[in-house]
PDB file of N, CA and C in Angstrom:
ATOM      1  N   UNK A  32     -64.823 -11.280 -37.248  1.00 59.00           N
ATOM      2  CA  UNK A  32     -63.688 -10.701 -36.540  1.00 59.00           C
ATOM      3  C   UNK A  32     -63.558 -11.429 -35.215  1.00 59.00           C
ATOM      4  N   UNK A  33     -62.685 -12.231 -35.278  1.00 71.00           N
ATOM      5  CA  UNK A  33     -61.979 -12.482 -34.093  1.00 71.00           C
ATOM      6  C   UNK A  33     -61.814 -11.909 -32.544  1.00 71.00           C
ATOM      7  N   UNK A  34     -62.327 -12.437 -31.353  1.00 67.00           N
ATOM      8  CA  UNK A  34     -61.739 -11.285 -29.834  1.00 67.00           C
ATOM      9  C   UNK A  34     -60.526 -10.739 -30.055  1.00 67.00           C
ATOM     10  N   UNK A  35     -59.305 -11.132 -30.471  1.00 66.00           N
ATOM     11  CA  UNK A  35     -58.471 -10.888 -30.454  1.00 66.00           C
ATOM     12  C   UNK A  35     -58.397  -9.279 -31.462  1.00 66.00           C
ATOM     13  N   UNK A  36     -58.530  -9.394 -32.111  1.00 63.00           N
ATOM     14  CA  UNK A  36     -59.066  -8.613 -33.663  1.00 63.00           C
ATOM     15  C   UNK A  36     -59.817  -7.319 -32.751  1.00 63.00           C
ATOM     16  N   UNK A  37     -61.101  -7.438 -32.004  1.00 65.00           N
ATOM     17  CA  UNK A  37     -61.790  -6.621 -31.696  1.00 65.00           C
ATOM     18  C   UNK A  37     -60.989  -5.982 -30.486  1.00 65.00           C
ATOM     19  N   UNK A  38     -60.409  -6.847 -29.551  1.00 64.00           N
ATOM     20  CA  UNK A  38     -59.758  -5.778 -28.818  1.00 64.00           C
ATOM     21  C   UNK A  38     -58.503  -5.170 -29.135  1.00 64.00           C
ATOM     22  N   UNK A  39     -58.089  -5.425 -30.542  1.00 59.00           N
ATOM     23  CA  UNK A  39     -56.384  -4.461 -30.836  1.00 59.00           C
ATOM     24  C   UNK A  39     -57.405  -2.950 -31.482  1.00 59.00           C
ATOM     25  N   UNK A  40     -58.730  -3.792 -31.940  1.00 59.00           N
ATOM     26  CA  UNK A  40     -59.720  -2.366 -32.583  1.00 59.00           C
ATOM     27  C   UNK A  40     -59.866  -0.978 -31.835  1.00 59.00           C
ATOM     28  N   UNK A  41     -60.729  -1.798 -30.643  1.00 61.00           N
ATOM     29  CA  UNK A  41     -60.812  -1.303 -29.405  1.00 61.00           C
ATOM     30  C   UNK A  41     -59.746  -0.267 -28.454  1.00 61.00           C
ATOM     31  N   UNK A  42     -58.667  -1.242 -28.779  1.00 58.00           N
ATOM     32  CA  UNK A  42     -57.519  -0.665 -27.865  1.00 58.00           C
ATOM     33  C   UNK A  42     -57.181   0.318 -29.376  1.00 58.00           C
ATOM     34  N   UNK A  43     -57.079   0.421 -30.173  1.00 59.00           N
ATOM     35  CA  UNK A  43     -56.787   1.789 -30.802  1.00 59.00           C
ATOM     36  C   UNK A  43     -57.442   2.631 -31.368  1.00 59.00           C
ATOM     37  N   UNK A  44     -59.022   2.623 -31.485  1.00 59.00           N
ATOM     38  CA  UNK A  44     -59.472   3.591 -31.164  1.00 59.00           C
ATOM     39  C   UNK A  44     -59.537   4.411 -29.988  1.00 59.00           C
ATOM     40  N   UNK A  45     -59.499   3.903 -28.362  1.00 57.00           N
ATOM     41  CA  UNK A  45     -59.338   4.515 -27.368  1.00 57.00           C
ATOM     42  C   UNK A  45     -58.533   5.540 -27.349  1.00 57.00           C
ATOM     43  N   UNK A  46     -57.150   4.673 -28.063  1.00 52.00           N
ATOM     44  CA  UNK A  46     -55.869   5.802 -27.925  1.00 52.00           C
ATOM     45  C   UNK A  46     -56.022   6.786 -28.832  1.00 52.00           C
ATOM     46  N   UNK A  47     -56.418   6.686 -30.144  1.00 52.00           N
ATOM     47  CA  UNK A  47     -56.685   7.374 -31.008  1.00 52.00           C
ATOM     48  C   UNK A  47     -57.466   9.013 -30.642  1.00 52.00           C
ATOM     49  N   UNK A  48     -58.544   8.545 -29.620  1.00 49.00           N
ATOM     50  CA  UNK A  48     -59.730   9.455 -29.236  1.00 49.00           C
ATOM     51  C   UNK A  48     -58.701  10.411 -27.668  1.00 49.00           C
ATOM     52  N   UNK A  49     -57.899   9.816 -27.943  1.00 48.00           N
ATOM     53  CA  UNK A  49     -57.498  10.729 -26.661  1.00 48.00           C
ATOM     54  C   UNK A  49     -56.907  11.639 -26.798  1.00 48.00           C
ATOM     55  N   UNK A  50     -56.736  13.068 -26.045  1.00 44.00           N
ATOM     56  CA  UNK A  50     -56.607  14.263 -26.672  1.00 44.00           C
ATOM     57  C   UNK A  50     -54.696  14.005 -26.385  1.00 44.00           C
ATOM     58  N   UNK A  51     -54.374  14.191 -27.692  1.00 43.00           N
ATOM     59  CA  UNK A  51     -52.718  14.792 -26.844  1.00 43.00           C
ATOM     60  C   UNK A  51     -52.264  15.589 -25.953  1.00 43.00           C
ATOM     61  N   UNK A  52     -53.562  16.880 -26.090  1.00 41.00           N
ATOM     62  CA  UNK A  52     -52.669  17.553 -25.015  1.00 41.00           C
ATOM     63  C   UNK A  52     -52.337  17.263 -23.692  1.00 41.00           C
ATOM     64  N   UNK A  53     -53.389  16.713 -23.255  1.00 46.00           N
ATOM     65  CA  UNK A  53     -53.572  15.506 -22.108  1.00 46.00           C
ATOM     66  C   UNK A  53     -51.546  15.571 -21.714  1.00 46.00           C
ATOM     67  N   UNK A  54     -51.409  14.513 -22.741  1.00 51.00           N
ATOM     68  CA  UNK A  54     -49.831  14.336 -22.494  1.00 51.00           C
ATOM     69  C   UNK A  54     -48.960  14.964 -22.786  1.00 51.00           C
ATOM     70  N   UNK A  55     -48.924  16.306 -23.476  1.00 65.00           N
ATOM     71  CA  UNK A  55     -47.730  17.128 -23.876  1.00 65.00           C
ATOM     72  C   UNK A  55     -48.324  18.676 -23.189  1.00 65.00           C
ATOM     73  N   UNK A  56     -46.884  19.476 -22.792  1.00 80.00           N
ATOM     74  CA  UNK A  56     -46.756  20.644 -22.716  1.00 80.00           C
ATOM     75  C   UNK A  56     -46.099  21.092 -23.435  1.00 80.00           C
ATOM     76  N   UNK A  57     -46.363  22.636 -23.799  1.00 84.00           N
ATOM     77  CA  UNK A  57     -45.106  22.786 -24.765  1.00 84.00           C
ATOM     78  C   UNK A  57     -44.067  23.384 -24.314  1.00 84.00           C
ATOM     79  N   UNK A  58     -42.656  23.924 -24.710  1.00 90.00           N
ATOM     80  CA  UNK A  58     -41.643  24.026 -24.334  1.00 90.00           C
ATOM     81  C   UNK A  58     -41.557  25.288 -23.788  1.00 90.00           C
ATOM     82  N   UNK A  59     -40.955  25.592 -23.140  1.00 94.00           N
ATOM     83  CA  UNK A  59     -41.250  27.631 -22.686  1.00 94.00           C
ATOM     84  C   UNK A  59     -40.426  28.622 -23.467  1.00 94.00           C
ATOM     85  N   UNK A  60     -41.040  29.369 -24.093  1.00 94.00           N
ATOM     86  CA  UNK A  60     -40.648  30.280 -25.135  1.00 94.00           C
ATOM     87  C   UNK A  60     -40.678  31.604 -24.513  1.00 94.00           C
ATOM     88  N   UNK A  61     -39.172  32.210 -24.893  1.00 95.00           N
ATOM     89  CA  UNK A  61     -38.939  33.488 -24.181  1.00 95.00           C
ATOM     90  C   UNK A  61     -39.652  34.682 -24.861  1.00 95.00           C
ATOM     91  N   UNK A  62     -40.138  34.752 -25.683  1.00 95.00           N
ATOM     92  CA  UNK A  62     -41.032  35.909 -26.049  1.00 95.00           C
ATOM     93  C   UNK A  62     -42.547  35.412 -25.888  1.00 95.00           C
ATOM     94  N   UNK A  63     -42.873  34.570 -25.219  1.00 95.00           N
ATOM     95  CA  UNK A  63     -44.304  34.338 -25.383  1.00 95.00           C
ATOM     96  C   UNK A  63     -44.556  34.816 -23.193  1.00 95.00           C
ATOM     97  N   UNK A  64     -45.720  35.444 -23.307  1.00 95.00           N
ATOM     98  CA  UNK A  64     -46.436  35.994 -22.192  1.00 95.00           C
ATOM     99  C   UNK A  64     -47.315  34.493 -21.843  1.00 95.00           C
ATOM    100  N   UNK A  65     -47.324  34.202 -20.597  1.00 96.00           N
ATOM    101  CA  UNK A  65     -48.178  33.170 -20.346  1.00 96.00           C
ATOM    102  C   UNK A  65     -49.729  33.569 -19.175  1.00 96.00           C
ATOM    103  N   UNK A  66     -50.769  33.006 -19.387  1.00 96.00           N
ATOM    104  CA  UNK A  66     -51.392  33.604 -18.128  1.00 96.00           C
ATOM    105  C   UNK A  66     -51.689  32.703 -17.539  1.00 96.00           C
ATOM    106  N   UNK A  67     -52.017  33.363 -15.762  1.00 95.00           N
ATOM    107  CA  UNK A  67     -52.100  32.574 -14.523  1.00 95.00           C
ATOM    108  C   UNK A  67     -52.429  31.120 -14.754  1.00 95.00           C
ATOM    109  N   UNK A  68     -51.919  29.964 -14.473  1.00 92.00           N
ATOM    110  CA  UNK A  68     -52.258  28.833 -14.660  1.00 92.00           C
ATOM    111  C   UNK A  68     -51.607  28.147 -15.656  1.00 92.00           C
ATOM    112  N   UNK A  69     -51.204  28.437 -16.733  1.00 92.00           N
ATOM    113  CA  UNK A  69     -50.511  27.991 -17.972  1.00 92.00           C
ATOM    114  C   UNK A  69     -49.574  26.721 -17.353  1.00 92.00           C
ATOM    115  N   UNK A  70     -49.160  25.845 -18.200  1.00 91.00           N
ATOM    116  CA  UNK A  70     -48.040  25.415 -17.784  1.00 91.00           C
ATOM    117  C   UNK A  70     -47.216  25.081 -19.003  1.00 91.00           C
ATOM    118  N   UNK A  71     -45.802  24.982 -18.786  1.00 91.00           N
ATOM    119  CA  UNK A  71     -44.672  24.756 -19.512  1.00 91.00           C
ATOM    120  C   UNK A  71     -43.241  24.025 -19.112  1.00 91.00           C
ATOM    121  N   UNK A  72     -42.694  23.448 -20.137  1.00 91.00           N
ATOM    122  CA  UNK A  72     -41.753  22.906 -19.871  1.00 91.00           C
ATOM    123  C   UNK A  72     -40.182  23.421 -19.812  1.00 91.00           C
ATOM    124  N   UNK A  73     -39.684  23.360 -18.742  1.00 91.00           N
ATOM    125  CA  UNK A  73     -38.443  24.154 -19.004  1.00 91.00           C
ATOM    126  C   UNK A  73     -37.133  23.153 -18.347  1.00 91.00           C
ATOM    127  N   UNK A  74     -36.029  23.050 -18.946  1.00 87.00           N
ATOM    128  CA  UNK A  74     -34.854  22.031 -18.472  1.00 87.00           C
ATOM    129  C   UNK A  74     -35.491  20.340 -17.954  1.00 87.00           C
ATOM    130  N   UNK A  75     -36.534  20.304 -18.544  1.00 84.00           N
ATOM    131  CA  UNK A  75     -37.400  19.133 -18.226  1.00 84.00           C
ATOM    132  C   UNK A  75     -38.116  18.615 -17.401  1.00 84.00           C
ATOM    133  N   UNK A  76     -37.909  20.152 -16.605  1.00 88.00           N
ATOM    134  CA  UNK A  76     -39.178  20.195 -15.270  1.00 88.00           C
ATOM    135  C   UNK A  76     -40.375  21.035 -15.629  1.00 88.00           C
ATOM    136  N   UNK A  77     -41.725  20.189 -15.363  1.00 91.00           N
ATOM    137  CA  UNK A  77     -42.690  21.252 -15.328  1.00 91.00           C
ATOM    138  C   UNK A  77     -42.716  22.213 -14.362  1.00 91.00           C
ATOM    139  N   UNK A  78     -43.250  23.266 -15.078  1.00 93.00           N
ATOM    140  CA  UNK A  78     -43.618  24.318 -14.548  1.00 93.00           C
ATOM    141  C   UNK A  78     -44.816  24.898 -14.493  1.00 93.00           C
ATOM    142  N   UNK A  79     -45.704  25.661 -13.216  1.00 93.00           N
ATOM    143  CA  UNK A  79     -47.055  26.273 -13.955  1.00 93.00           C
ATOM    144  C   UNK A  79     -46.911  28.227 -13.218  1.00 93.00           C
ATOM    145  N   UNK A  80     -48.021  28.786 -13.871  1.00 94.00           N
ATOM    146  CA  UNK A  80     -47.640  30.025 -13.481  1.00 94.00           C
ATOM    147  C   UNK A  80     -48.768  30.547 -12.607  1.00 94.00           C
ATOM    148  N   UNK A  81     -48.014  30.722 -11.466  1.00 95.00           N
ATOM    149  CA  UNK A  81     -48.965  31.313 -10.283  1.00 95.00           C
ATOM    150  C   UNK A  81     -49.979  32.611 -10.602  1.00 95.00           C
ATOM    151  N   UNK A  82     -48.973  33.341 -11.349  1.00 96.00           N
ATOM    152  CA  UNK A  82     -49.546  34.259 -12.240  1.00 96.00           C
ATOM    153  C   UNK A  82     -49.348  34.503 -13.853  1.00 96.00           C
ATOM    154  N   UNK A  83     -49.487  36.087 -14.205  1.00 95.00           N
ATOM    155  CA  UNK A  83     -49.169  36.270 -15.421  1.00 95.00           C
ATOM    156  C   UNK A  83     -48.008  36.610 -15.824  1.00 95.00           C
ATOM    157  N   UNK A  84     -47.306  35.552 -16.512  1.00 95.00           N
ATOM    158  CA  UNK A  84     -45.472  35.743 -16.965  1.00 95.00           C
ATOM    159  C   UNK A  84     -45.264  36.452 -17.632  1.00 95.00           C
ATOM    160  N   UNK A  85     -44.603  37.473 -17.608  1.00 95.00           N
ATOM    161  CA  UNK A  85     -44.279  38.094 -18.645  1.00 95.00           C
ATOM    162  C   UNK A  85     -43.512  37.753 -19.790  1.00 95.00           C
ATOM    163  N   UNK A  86     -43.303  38.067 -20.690  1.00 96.00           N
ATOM    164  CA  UNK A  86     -42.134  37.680 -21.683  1.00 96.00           C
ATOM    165  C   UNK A  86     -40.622  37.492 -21.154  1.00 96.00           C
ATOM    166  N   UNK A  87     -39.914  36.900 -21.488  1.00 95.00           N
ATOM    167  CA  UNK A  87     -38.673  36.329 -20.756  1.00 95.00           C
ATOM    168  C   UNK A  87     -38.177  36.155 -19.663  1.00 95.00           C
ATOM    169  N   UNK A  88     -39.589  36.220 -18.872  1.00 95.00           N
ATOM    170  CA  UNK A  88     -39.649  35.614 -17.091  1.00 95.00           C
ATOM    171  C   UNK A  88     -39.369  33.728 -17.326  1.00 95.00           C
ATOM    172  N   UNK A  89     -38.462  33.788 -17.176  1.00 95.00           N
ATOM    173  CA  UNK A  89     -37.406  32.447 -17.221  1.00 95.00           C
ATOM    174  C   UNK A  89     -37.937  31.351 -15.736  1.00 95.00           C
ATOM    175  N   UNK A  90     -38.539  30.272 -16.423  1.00 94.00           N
ATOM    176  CA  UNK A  90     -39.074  29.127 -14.979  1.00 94.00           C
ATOM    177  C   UNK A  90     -37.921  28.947 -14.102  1.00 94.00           C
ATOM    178  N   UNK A  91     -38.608  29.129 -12.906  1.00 91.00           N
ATOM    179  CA  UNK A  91     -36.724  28.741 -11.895  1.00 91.00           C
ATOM    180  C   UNK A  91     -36.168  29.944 -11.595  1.00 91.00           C
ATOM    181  N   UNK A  92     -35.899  30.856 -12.183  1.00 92.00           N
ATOM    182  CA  UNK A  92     -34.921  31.722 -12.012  1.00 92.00           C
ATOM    183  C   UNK A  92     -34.805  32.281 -11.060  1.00 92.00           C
ATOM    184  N   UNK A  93     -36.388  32.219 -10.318  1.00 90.00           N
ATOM    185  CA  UNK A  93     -36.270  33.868  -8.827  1.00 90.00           C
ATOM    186  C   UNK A  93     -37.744  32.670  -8.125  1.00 90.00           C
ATOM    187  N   UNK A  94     -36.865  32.412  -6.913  1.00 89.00           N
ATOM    188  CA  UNK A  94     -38.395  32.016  -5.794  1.00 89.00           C
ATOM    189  C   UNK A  94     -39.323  32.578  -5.913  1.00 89.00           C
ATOM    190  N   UNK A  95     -39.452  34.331  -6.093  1.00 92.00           N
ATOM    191  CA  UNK A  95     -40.383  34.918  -6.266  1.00 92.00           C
ATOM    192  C   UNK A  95     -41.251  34.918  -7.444  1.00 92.00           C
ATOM    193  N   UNK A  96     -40.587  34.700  -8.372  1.00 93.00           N
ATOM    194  CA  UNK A  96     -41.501  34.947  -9.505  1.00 93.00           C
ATOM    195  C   UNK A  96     -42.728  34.703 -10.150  1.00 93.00           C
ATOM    196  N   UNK A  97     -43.052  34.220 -11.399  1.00 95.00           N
ATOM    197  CA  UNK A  97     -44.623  34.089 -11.357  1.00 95.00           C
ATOM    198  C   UNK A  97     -44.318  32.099 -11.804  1.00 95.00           C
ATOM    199  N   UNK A  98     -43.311  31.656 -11.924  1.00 96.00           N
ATOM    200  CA  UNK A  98     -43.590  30.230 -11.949  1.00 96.00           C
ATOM    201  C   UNK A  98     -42.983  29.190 -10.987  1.00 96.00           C
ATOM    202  N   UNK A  99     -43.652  28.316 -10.501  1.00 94.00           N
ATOM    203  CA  UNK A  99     -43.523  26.974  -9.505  1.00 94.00           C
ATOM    204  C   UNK A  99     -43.425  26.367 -10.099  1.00 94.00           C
ATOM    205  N   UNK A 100     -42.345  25.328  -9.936  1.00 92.00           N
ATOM    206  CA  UNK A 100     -41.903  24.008 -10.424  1.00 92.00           C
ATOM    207  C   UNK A 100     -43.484  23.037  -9.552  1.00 92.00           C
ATOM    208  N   UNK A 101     -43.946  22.010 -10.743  1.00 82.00           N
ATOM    209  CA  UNK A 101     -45.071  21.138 -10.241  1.00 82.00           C
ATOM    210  C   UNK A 101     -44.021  19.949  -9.674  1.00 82.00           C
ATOM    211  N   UNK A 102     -43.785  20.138  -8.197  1.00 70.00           N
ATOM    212  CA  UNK A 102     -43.281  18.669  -7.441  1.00 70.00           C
ATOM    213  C   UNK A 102     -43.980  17.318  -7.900  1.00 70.00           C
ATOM    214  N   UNK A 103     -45.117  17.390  -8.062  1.00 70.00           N
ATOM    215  CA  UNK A 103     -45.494  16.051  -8.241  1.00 70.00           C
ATOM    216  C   UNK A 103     -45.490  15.372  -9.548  1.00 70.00           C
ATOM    217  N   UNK A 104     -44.717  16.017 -10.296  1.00 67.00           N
ATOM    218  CA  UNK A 104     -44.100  15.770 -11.766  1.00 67.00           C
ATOM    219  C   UNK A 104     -42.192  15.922 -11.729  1.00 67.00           C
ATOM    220  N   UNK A 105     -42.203  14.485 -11.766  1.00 60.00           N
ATOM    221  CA  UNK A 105     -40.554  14.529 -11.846  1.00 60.00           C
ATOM    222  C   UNK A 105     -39.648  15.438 -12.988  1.00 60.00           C
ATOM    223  N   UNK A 106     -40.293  14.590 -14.491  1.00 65.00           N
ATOM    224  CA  UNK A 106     -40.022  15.925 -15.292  1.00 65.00           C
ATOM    225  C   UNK A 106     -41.016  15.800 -16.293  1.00 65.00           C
ATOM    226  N   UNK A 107     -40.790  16.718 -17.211  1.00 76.00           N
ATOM    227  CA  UNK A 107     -41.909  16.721 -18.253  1.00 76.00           C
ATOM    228  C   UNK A 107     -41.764  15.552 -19.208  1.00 76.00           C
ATOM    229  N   UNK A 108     -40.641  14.599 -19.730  1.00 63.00           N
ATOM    230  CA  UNK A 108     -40.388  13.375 -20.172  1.00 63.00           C
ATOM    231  C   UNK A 108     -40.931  12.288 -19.443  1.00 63.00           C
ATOM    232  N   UNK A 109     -40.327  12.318 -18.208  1.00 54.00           N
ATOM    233  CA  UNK A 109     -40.916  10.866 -17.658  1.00 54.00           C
ATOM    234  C   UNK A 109     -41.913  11.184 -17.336  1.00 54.00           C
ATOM    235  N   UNK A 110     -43.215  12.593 -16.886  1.00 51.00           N
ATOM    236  CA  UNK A 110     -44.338  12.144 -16.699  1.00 51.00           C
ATOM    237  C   UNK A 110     -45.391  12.086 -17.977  1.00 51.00           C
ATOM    238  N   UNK A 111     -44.771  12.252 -18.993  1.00 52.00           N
ATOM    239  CA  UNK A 111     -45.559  12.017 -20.227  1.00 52.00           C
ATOM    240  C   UNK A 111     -45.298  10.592 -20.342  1.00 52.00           C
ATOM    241  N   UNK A 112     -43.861   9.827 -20.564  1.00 55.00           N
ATOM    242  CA  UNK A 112     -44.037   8.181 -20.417  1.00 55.00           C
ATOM    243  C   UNK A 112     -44.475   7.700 -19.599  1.00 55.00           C
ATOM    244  N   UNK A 113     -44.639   8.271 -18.589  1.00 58.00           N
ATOM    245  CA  UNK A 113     -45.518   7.120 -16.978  1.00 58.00           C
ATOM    246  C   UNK A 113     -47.154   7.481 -17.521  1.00 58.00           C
ATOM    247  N   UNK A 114     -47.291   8.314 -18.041  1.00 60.00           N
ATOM    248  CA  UNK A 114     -48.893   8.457 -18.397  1.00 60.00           C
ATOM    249  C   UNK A 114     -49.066   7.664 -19.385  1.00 60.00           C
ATOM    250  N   UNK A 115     -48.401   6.932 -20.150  1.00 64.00           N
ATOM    251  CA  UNK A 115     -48.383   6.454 -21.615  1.00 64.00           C
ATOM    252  C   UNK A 115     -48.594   5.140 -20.645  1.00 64.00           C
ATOM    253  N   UNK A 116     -47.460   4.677 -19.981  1.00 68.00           N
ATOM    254  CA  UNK A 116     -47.117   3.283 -19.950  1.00 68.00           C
ATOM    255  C   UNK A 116     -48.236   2.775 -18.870  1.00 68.00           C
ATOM    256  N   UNK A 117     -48.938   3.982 -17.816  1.00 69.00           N
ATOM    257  CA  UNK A 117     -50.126   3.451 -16.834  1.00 69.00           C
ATOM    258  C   UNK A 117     -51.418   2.937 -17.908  1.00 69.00           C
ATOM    259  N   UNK A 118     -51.624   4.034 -19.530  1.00 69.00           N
ATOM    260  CA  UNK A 118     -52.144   3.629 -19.822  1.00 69.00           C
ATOM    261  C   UNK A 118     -52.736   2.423 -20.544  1.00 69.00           C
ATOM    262  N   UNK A 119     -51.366   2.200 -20.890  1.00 72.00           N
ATOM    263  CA  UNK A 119     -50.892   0.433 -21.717  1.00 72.00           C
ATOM    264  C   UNK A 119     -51.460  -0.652 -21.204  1.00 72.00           C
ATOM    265  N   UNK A 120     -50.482  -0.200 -19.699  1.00 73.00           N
ATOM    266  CA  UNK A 120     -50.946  -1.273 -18.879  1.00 73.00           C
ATOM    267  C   UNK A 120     -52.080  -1.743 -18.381  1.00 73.00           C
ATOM    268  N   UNK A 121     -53.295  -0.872 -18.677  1.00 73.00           N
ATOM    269  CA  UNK A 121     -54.733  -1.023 -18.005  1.00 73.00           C
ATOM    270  C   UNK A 121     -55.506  -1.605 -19.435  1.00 73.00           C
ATOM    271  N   UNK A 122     -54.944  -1.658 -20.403  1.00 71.00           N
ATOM    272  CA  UNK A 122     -55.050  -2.784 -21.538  1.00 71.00           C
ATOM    273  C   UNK A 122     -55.298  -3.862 -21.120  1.00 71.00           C
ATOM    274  N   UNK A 123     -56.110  -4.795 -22.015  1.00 68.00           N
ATOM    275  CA  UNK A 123     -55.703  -6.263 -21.788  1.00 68.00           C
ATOM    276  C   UNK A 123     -54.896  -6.864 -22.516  1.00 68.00           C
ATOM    277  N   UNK A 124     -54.540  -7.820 -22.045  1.00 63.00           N
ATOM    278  CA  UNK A 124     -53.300  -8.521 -22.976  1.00 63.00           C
ATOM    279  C   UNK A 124     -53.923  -9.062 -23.986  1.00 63.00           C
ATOM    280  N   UNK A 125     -53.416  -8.662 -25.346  1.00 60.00           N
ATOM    281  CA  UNK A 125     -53.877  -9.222 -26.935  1.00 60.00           C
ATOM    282  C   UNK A 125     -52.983 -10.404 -27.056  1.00 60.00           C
ATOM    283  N   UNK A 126     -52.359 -10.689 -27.053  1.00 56.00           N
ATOM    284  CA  UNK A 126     -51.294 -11.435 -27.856  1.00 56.00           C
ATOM    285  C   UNK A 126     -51.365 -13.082 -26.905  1.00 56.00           C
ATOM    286  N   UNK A 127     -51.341 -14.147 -27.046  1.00 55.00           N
ATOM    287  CA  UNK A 127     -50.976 -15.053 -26.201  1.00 55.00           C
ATOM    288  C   UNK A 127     -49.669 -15.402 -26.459  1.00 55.00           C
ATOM    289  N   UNK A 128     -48.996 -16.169 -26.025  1.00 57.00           N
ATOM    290  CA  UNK A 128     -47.765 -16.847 -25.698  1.00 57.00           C
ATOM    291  C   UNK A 128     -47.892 -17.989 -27.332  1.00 57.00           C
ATOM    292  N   UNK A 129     -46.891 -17.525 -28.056  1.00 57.00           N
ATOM    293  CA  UNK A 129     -46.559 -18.666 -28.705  1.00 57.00           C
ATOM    294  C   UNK A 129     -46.684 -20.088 -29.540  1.00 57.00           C
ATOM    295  N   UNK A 130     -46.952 -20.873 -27.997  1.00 56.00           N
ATOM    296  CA  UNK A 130     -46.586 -21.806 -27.842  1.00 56.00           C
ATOM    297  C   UNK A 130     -47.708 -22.778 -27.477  1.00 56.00           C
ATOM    298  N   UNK A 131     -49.340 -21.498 -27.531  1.00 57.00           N
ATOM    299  CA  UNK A 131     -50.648 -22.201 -27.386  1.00 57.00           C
ATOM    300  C   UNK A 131     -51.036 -22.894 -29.165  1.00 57.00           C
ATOM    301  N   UNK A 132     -51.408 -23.846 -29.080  1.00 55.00           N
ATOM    302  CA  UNK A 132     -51.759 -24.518 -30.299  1.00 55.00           C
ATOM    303  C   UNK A 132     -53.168 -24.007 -30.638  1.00 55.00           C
ATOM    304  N   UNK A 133     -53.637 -24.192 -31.788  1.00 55.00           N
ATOM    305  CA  UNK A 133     -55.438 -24.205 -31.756  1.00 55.00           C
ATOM    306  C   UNK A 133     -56.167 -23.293 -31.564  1.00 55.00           C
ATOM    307  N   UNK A 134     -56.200 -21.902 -31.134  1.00 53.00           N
ATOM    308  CA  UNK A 134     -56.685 -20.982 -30.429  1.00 53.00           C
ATOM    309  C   UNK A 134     -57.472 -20.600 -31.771  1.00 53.00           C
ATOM    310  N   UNK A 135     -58.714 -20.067 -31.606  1.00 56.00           N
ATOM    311  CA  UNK A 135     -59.048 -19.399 -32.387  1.00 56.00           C
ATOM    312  C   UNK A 135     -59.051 -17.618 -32.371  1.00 56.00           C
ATOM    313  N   UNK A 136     -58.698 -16.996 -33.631  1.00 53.00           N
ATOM    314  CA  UNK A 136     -59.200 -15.669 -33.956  1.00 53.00           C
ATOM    315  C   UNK A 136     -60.019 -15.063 -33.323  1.00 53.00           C
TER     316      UNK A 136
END
């Protein structure tokens, strides 16, 4: 097996072993109760819950309520792709250019 070979191996078992939830929240469901800490996605902003939500306590709706929008998450889309694409990028590059002759496997 080839370097090249061992690190596309490499690079997908890593990804493989990594938990999804890591990168997904799930969507906020009006009959589901959430407790303190939970978080969810609502109009594509995260949200987490200061406390315990009750059933159809709607993210956003009342300053007061039991959920805060997470500022340091633009929305729940782009910070699942910026987590994807930081992780890509800390890859090494597999592939060469083309246009190298001779290289071995």
């Amino acid at each position: 097996m080839g370097q090249k070979s061992r690190i596309v191996a490499a690079a997908m078992i890593t990804l493989s072993a990594l938990p999804m939830s890591g990168f997904a929240v799930d969507s906020w469901q009006a009959g589901n109760a959430y407790p303190q800490g939970s978080e969810t996605c609502y109009n594509e902003i995260l949200y987490k819950a200061r406390w315990w939500a009750t059933p159809g306590e709607e993210p956003g709706s009342s300053q007061w309520g039991a959920w805060v929008a997470d500022v340091a998450s633009k929305t729940c889309v782009q910070s699942v792709v910026k987590e994807q694409d930081d992780l890509l990028k800390s890859l090494p590059t597999i592939f060469e250019p083309n246009n190298k002759k001779g290289s071995s496997d």
